[in-house]
Coordinates of C-alpha atoms in Angstrom, one line a residue:
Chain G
X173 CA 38.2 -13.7 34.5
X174 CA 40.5 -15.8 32.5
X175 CA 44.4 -14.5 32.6
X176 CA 44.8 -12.1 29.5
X177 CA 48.0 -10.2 29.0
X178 CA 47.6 -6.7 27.7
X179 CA 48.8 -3.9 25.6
X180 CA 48.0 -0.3 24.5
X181 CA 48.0 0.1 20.8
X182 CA 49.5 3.3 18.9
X183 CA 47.7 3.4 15.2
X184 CA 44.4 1.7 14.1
X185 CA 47.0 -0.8 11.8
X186 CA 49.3 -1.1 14.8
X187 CA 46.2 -2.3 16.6
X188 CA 44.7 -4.1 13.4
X189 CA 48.0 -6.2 13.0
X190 CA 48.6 -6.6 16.8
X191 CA 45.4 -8.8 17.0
X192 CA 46.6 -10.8 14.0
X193 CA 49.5 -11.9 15.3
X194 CA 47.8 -12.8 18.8
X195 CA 45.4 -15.7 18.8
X196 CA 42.9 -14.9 21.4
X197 CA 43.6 -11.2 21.3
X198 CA 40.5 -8.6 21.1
X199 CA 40.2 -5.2 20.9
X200 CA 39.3 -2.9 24.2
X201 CA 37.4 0.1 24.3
X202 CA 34.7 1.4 26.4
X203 CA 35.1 -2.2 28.2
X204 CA 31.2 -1.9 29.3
X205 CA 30.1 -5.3 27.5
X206 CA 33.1 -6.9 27.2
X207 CA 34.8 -6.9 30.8
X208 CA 31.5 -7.9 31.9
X209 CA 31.2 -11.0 29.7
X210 CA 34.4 -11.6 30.4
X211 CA 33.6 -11.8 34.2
X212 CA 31.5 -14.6 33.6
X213 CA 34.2 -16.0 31.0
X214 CA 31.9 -16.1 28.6
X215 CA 34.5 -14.0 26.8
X216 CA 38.2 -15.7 27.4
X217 CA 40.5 -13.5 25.3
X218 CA 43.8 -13.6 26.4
X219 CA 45.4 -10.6 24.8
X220 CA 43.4 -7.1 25.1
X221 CA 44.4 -4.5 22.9
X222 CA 43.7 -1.3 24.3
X223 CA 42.8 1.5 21.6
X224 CA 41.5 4.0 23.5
X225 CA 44.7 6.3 22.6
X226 CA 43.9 5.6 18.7
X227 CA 43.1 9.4 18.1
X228 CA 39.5 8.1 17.1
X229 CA 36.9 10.4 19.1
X230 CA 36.2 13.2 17.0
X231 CA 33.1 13.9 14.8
X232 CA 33.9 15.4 11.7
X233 CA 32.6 16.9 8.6
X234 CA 32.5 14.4 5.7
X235 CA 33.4 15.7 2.3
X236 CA 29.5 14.4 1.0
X237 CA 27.9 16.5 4.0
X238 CA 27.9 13.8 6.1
X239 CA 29.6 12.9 9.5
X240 CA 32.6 10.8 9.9
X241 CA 31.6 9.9 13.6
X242 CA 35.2 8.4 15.0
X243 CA 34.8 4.6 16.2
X244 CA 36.0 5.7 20.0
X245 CA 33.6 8.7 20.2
X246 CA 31.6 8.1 23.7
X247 CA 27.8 7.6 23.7
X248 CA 27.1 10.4 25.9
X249 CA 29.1 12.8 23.0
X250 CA 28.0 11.6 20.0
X251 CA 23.9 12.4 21.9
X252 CA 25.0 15.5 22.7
X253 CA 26.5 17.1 19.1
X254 CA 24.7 19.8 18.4
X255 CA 25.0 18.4 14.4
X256 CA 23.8 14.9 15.2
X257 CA 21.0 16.8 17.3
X258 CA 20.1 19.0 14.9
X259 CA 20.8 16.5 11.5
X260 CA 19.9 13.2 12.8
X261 CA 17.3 13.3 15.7
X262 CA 16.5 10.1 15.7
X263 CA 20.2 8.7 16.5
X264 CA 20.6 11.4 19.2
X265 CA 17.3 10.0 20.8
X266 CA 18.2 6.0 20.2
X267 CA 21.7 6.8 22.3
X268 CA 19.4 8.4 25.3
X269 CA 17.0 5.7 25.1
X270 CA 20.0 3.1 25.7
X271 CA 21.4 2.6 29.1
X272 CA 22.5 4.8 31.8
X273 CA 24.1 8.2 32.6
X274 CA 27.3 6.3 33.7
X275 CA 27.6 3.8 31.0
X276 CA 27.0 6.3 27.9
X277 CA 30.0 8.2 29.6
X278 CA 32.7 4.7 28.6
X279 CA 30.3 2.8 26.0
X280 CA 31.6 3.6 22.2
X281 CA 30.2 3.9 18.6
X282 CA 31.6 0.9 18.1
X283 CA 31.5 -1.0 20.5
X284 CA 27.7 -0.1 21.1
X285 CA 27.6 -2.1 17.1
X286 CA 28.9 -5.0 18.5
X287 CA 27.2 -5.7 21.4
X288 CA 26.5 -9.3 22.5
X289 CA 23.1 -9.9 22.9
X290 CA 21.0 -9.9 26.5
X291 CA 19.2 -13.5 26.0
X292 CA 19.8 -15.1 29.2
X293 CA 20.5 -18.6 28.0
X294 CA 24.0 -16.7 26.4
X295 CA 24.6 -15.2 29.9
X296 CA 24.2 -18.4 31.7
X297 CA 27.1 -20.8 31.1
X298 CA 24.9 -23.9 32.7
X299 CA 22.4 -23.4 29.8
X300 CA 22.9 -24.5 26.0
X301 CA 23.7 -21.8 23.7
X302 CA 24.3 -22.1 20.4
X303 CA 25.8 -18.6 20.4
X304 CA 28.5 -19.0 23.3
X305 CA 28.9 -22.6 22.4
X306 CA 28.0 -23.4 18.9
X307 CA 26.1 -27.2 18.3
X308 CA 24.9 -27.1 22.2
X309 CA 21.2 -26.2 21.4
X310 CA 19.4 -23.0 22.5
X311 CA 18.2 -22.9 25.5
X312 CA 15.1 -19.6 24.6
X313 CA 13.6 -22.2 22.4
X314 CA 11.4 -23.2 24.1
X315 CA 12.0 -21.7 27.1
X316 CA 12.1 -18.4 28.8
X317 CA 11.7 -16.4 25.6
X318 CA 9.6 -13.0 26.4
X319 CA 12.2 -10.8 24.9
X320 CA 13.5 -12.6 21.9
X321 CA 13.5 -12.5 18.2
X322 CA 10.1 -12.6 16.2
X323 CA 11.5 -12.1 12.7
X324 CA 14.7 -13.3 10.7
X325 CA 15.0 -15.7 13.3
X326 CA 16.4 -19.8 12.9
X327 CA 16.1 -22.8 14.6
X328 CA 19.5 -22.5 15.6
X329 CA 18.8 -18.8 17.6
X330 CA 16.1 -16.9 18.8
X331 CA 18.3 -14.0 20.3
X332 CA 17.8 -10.3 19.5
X333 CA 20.7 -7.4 19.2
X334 CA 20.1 -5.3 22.2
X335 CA 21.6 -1.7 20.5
X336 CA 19.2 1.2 20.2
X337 CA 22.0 3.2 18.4
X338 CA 22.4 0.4 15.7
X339 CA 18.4 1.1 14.9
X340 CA 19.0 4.5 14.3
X341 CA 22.5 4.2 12.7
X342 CA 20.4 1.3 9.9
X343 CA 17.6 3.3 9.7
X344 CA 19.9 6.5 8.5
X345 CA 22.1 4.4 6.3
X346 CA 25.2 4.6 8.1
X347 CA 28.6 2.9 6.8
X348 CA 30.8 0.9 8.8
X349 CA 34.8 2.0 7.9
X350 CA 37.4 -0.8 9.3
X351 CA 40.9 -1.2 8.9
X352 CA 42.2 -5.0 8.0
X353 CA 45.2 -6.2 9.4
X354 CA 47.3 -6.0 6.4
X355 CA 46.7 -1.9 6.7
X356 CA 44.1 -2.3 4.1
X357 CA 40.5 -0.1 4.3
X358 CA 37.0 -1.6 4.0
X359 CA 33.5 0.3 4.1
X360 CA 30.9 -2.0 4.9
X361 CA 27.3 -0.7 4.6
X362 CA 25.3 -1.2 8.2
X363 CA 22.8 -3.2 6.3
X364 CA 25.2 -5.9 6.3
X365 CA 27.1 -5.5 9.1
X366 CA 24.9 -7.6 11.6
X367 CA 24.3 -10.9 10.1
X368 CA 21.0 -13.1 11.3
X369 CA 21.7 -16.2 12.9
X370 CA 21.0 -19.0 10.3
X371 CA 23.4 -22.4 11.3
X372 CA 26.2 -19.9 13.1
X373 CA 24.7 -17.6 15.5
X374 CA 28.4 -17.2 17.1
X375 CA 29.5 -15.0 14.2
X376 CA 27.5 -11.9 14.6
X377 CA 28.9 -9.2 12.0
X378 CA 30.9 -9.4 9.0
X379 CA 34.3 -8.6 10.3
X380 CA 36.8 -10.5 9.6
X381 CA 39.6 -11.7 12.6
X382 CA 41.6 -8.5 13.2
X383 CA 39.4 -6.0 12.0
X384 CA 39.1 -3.0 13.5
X385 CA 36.2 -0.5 13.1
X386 CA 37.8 3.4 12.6
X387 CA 34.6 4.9 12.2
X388 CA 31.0 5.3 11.6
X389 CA 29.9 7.1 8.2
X390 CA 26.5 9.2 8.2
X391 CA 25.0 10.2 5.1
X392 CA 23.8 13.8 4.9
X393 CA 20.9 14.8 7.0
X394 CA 17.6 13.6 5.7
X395 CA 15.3 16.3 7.0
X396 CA 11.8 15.5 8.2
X397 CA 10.5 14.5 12.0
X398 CA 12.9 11.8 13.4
X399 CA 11.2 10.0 16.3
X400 CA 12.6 6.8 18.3
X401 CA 9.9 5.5 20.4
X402 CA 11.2 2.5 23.1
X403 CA 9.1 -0.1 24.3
X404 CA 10.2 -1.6 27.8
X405 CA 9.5 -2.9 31.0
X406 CA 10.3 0.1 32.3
X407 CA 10.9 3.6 32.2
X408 CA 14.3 3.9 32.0
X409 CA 17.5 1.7 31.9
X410 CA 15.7 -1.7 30.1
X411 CA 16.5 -3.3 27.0
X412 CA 13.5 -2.4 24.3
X413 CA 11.2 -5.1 24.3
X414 CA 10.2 -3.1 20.5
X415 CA 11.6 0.1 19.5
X416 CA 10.9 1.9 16.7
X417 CA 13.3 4.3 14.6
X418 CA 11.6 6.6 12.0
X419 CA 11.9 9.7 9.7
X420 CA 9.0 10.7 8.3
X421 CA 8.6 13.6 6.1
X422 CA 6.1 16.6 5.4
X423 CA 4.8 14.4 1.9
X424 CA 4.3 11.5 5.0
X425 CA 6.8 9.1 3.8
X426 CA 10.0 8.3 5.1
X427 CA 11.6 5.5 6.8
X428 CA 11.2 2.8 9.5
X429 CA 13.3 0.6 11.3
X430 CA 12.7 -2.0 14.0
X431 CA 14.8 -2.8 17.7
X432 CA 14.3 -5.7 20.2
X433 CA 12.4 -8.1 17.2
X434 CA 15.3 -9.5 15.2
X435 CA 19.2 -10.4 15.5
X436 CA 19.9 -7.2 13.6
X437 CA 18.3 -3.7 13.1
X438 CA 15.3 -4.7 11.4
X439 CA 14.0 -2.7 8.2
X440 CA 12.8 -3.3 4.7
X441 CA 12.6 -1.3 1.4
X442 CA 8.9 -2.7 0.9
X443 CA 7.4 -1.5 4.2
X444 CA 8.9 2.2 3.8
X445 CA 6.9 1.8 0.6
X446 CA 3.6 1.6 3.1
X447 CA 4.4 4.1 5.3
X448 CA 1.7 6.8 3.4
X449 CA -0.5 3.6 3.8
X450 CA -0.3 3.4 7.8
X451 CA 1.0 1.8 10.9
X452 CA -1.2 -1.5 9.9
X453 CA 0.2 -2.3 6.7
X454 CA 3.4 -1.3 7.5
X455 CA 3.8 -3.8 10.7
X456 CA 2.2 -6.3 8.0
X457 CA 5.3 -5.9 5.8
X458 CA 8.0 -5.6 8.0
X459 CA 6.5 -8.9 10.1
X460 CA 5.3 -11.0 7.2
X461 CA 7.4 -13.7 8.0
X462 CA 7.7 -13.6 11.9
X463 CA 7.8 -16.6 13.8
X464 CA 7.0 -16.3 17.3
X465 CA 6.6 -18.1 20.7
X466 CA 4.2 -18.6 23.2
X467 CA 6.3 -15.8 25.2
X468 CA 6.5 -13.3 22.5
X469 CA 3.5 -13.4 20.3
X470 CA 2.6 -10.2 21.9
X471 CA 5.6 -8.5 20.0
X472 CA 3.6 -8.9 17.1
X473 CA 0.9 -6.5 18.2
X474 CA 3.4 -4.2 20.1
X475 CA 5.2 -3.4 16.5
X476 CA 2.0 -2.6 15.1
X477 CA 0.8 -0.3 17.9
X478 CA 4.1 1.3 18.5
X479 CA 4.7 2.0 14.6
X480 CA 0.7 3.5 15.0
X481 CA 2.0 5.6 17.8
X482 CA 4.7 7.3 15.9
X483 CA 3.3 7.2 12.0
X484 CA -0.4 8.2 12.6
Chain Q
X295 CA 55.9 -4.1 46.4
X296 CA 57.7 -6.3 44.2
X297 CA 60.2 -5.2 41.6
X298 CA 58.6 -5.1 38.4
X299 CA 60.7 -7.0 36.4
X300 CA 60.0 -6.7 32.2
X301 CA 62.0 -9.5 31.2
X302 CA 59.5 -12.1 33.2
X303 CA 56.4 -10.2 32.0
X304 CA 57.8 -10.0 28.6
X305 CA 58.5 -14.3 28.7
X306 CA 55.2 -14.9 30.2
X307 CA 53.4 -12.9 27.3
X308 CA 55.0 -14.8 24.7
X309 CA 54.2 -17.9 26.4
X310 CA 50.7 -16.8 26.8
X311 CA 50.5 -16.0 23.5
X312 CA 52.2 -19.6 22.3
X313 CA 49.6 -21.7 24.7
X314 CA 47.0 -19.7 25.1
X315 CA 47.1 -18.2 28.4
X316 CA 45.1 -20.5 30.5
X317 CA 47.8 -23.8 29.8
X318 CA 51.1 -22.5 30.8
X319 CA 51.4 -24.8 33.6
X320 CA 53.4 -27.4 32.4
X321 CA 54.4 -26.7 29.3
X322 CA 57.1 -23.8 30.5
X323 CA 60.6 -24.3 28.9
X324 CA 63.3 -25.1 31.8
X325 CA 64.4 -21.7 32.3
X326 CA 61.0 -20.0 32.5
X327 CA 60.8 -22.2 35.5
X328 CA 64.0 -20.6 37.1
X329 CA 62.7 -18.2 36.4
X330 CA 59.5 -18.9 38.3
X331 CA 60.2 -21.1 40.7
X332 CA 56.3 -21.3 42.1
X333 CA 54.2 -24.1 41.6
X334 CA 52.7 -24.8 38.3
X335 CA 49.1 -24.9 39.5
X336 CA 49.7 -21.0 41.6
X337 CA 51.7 -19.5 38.4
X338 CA 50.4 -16.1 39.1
X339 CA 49.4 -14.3 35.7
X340 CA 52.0 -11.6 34.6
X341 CA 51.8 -8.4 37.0
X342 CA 51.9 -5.0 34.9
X343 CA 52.7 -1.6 36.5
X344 CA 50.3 1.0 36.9
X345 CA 49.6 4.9 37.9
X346 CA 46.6 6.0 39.4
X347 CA 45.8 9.5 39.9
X348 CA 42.8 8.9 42.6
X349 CA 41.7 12.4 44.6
X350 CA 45.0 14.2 43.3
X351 CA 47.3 11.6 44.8
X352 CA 49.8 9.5 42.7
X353 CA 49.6 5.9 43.3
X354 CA 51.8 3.3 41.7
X355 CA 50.7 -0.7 41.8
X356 CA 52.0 -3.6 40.4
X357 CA 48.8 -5.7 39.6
X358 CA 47.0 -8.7 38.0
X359 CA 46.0 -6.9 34.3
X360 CA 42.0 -8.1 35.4
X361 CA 42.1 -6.0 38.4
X362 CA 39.0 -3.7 37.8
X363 CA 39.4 0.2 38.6
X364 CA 36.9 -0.8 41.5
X365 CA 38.9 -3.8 43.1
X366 CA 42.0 -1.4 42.7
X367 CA 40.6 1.6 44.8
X368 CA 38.9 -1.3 47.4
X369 CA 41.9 -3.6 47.6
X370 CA 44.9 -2.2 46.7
X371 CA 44.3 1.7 47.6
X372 CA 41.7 1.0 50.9
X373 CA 39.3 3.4 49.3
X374 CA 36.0 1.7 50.7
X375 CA 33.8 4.4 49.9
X376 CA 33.0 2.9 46.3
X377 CA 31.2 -0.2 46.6
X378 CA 31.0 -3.6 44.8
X379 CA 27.1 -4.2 44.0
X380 CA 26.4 -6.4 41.3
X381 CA 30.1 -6.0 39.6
X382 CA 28.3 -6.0 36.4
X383 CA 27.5 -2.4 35.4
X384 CA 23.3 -2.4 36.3
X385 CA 23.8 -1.1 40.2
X386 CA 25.6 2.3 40.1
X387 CA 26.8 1.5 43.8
X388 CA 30.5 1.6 42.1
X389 CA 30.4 5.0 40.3
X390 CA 33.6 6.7 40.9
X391 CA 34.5 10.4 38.6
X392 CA 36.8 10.1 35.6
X393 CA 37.9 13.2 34.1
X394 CA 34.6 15.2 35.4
X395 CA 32.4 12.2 34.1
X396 CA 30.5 9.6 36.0
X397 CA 31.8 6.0 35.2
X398 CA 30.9 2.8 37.0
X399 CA 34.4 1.6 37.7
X400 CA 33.2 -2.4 38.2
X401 CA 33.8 -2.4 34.5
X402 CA 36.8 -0.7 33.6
X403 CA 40.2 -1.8 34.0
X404 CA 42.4 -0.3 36.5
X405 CA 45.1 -0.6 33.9
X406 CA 42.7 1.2 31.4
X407 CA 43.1 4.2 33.8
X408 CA 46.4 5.1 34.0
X409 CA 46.3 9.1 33.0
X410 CA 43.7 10.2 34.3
X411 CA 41.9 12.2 37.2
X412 CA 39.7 9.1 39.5
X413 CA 37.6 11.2 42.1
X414 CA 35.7 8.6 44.6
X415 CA 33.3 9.9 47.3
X416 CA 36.4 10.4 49.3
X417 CA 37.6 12.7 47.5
X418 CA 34.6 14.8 47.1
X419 CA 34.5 15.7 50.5
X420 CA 35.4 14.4 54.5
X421 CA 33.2 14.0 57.6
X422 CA 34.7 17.8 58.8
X423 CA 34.3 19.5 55.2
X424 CA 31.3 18.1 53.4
X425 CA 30.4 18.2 49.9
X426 CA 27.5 20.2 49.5
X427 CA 25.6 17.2 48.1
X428 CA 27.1 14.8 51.3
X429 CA 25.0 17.3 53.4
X430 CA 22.2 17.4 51.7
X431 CA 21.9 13.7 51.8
X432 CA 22.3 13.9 55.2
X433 CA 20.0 16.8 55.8
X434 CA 17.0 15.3 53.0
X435 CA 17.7 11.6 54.4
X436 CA 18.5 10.3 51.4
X437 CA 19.5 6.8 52.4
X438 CA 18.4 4.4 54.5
X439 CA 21.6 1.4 54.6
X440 CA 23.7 3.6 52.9
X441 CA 24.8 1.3 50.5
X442 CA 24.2 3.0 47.0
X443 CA 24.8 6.5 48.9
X444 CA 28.9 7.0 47.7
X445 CA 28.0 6.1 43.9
X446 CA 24.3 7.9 44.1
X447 CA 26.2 11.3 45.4
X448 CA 29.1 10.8 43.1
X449 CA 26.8 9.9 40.0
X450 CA 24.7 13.5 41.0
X451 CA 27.7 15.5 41.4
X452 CA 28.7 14.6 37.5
X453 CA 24.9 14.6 36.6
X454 CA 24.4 18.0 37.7
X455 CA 27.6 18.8 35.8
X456 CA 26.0 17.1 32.3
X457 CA 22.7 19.7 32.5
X458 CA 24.7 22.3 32.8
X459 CA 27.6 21.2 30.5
X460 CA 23.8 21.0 28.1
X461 CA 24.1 17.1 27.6
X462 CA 20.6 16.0 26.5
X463 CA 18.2 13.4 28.1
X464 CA 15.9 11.0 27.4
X465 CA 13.8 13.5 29.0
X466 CA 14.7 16.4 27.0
X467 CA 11.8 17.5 25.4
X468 CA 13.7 19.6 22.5
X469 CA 16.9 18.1 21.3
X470 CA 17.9 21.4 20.2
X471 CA 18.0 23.3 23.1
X472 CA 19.8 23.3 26.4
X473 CA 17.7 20.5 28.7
X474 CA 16.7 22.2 31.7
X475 CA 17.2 21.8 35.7
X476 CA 14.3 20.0 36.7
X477 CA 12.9 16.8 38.7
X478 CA 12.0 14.9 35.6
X479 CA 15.5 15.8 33.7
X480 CA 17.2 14.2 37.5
X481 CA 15.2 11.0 37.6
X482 CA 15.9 9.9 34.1
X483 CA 20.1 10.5 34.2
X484 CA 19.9 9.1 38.1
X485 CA 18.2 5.6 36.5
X486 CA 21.8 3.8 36.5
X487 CA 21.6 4.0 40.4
X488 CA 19.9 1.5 42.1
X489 CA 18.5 2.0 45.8
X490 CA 17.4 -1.3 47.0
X491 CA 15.9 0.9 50.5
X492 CA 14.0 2.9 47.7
X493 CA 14.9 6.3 49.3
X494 CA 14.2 7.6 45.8
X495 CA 12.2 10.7 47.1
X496 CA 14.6 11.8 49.5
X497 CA 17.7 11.7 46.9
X498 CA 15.4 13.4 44.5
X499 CA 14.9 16.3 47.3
X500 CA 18.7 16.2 48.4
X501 CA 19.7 16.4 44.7
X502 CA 17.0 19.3 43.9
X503 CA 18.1 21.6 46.9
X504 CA 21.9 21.1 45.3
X505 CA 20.4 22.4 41.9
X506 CA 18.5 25.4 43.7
X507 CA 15.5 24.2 41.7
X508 CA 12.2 22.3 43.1
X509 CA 12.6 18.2 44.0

């Protein structure tokens, strides 16, 4: 690791302003993607701001019904509350699909949102990456790209988001709440939270330098069957090569979103629309403009078969 | 020890913070390097004081803000037990017990720690007074080069602890009750330990007997 010098913030705007004022500074949490990146110095802050003692782990009622899940609330917690288990299924099965026992105990709500992505060629400093280091090339491009992006994708970055919660969290609407360093609030809705990679694949999200995430905003429960079905090399503890979040109700429509295809949570209006339709048209929808590789073609069929598995 | 001395760290910060970190050697104002007299090239990076609660002991430490909670036990506090697989979080071979939950300590900072209640597989029991999950390692054979073994038994103590505390699974078949004490529940939340030996069966078996149920 790079030399940092660190600090333990007090408030959210304390912490918001501290990483203003401190070029290089970023925010520390659970510390399970970060630290790691940062042990390969592909992350060099050199300031951490500590928030865990921002009093931001509690789930709480929202006045709209709703949950106000708090940005520091662990992994492990926010699977195991009995309202996200009763009200929103689907998120409570994302979080169990993701990782393992031990890192669902540090990992946070947000910090699972803004996870780097997996793709080798960003973990491997000897390799172009137009993500770590912006105009080097990308290295999956034509190379080693089994588990990349089929869909929103650029010549610029093939690379996926590797979050199972973030599926769930789009597929239920969630907001994102921040706090700018100036004290102002934002609420950004997780639609455009994660950005695709276009020309600037190294900015991932729409926060802006200093901004801190508070908490997580879930609208009321939807009702139906929630179902997240993971696709992956193996059993437990992989990255999804596809997942697939859903609600779906008695009348058979509902809601889809897609994991391990795209730089983002990956859902559209139109292929909800074709739910009552089927798996078939649904996958036609949500993929009509995929691009793939010789690696990950097969993603195309996977998405289809996977939606079949938990639509029909 | 050394002293720690505020007024250095607090200098060094700001001069971090004005060169970013990495170039302070060389650009230092004449009395930061009175102040530290080393050579540019070996300026050590700004020690920061610490407390670690590890098996109901107080430690203090003066240390390098990067030093992991893993390196910290290992190094500083000669706690061996918890190993150093793949440093990266995918091994399990480092999983020491925060607070009653199961962490893998290569990727937290020791800093980050101060506060709270570290138990390592020293602390959960000794060669004359074993845990009950030590012996039924031993007695169910569930190792071969040991390696994993401290973070595997620390990471089933806690895991035992999440059934019954009613923490979900991926293998819990209904979200909306309590999961239940059984092999299939233990081999999914046992996934973020690695056994290289692949003595699987035999942790499975020394883990069941623990939870009185069948491996």
């Amino acid at each position: 690791m790079k030399p940092f010098t660190y600090e333990r913030a007090a408030t959210p705007a304390e912490a918001a302003a501290a990483a203003a004022r401190t070029k290089g500074a970023r925010f520390i949490a659970g510390g399970t993607n970060l630290l790691d990146l940062m042990k390969l110095q592909i992350e060099t802050p050199t300031h951490l701001i500590d928030i865990n003692d921002l009093a931001l782990d509690k789930i709480e009622p929202a006045m709209d019904g709703g949950l106000r899940i708090g940005a520091l609330v662990r992994n492990t917690d926010l699977a195991a509350d009995e309202r996200v288990r009763r009200g929103y299924g689907v998120l409570s099965r994302a979080l169990l699909a993701g990782a393992s026992g031990q890192l669902r105990n540090q990992a946070t709500t947000a910090g699972n949102l803004l996870q780097r992505t997996r793709c080798p060629y960003f973990y491997d400093t000897n390799q172009p990456c137009n993500k770590r280091k912006p105009g080097s090339g990308c290295g999956a491009i034509g190379g080693f790209s089994r588990h990349h992006a089929i869909v929103g994708t650029s010549d610029a970055c093939i690379a996926t988001h590797p979050s199972d919660m973030a599926v769930a969290m789009r597929l239920l609407d969630a907001t994102v709440e921040t706090v700018r360093a100036d004290g102002a609030r934002r609420i950004i809705p997780i639609a455009d939270f994660h950005r695709l990679p276009g020309n600037t694949p190294h900015i991932e999200n729409a926060l802006e330098p200093g901004e801190l995430i508070t908490s997580v905003l879930l609208p009321p429960p939807l009702g139906g069957n929630h179902v997240y079905r993971k696709v992956r090399d193996r059993a437990s503890y992989a990255f999804a090569l596809v997942s697939v979040a859903a609600v779906i109700g008695r009348d058979g429509t509902g809601r889809v979103a897609l994991g391990g295809v795209a730089h983002k949570p990956w859902r559209m209006d139109a292929a909800d629309d074709e739910i009552p339709r089927g798996a078939k048209a649904v996958a036609a929808t949500l993929l009509a403009d995929a691009r793939t590789t010789h690696d990950n073609a097969f993603k195309l069929a996977l998405v289809e078969r996977t939606l079949a598995s938990v639509l029909n | 020890m050394t002293e720690f001395d505020p007024s250095r760290r607090k200098l060094l910060k700001a001069t971090a913070a004005a060169t970013g970190g990495a170039v302070i050697a060389g650009r230092l104002a004449p009395e930061a390097e009175a102040a530290n007299p080393q050579p540019a090239q070996s300026t050590p990076p700004p020690t920061v004081s610490v407390f670690l609660r590890v098996n109901g002991t107080e430690h203090q430490l003066m240390i390098d803000p990067r030093t992991t909670l893993l390196d910290a036990l290992r190094e500083r506090l000669h706690l061996t037990g918890s190993k150093k697989g793949c440093d990266q979080g995918q091994c399990g071979a480092c999983t020491v017990i925060v607070d009653g939950r199961r962490i893998t300590s290569c990727l937290t900072l020791a800093v980050m720690q101060e506060g709270h209640d570290i138990t390592t597989i020293e602390g959960l029991g000794t060669p004359m007074n074993l845990h009950p999950m030590q012996a039924a390692f031993i007695k169910h054979d569930g190792y071969q080069c040991g390696f994993c073994t401290p973070g595997q038994i620390c990471s089933a103590v806690a895991m035992l602890d999440e059934v019954k505390a009613g923490v979900p699974s991926h293998a819990t078949a209904d979200l909306t009750r309590k999961p239940e004490m059984t092999a299939v529940e233990f081999r999914e939340r046992m996934s973020g330990n690695i056994c290289r030996c692949g003595a699987y069966s035999n942790i499975q078996e020394a883990i069941a007997e623990v939870a009185g149920v069948k491996a």
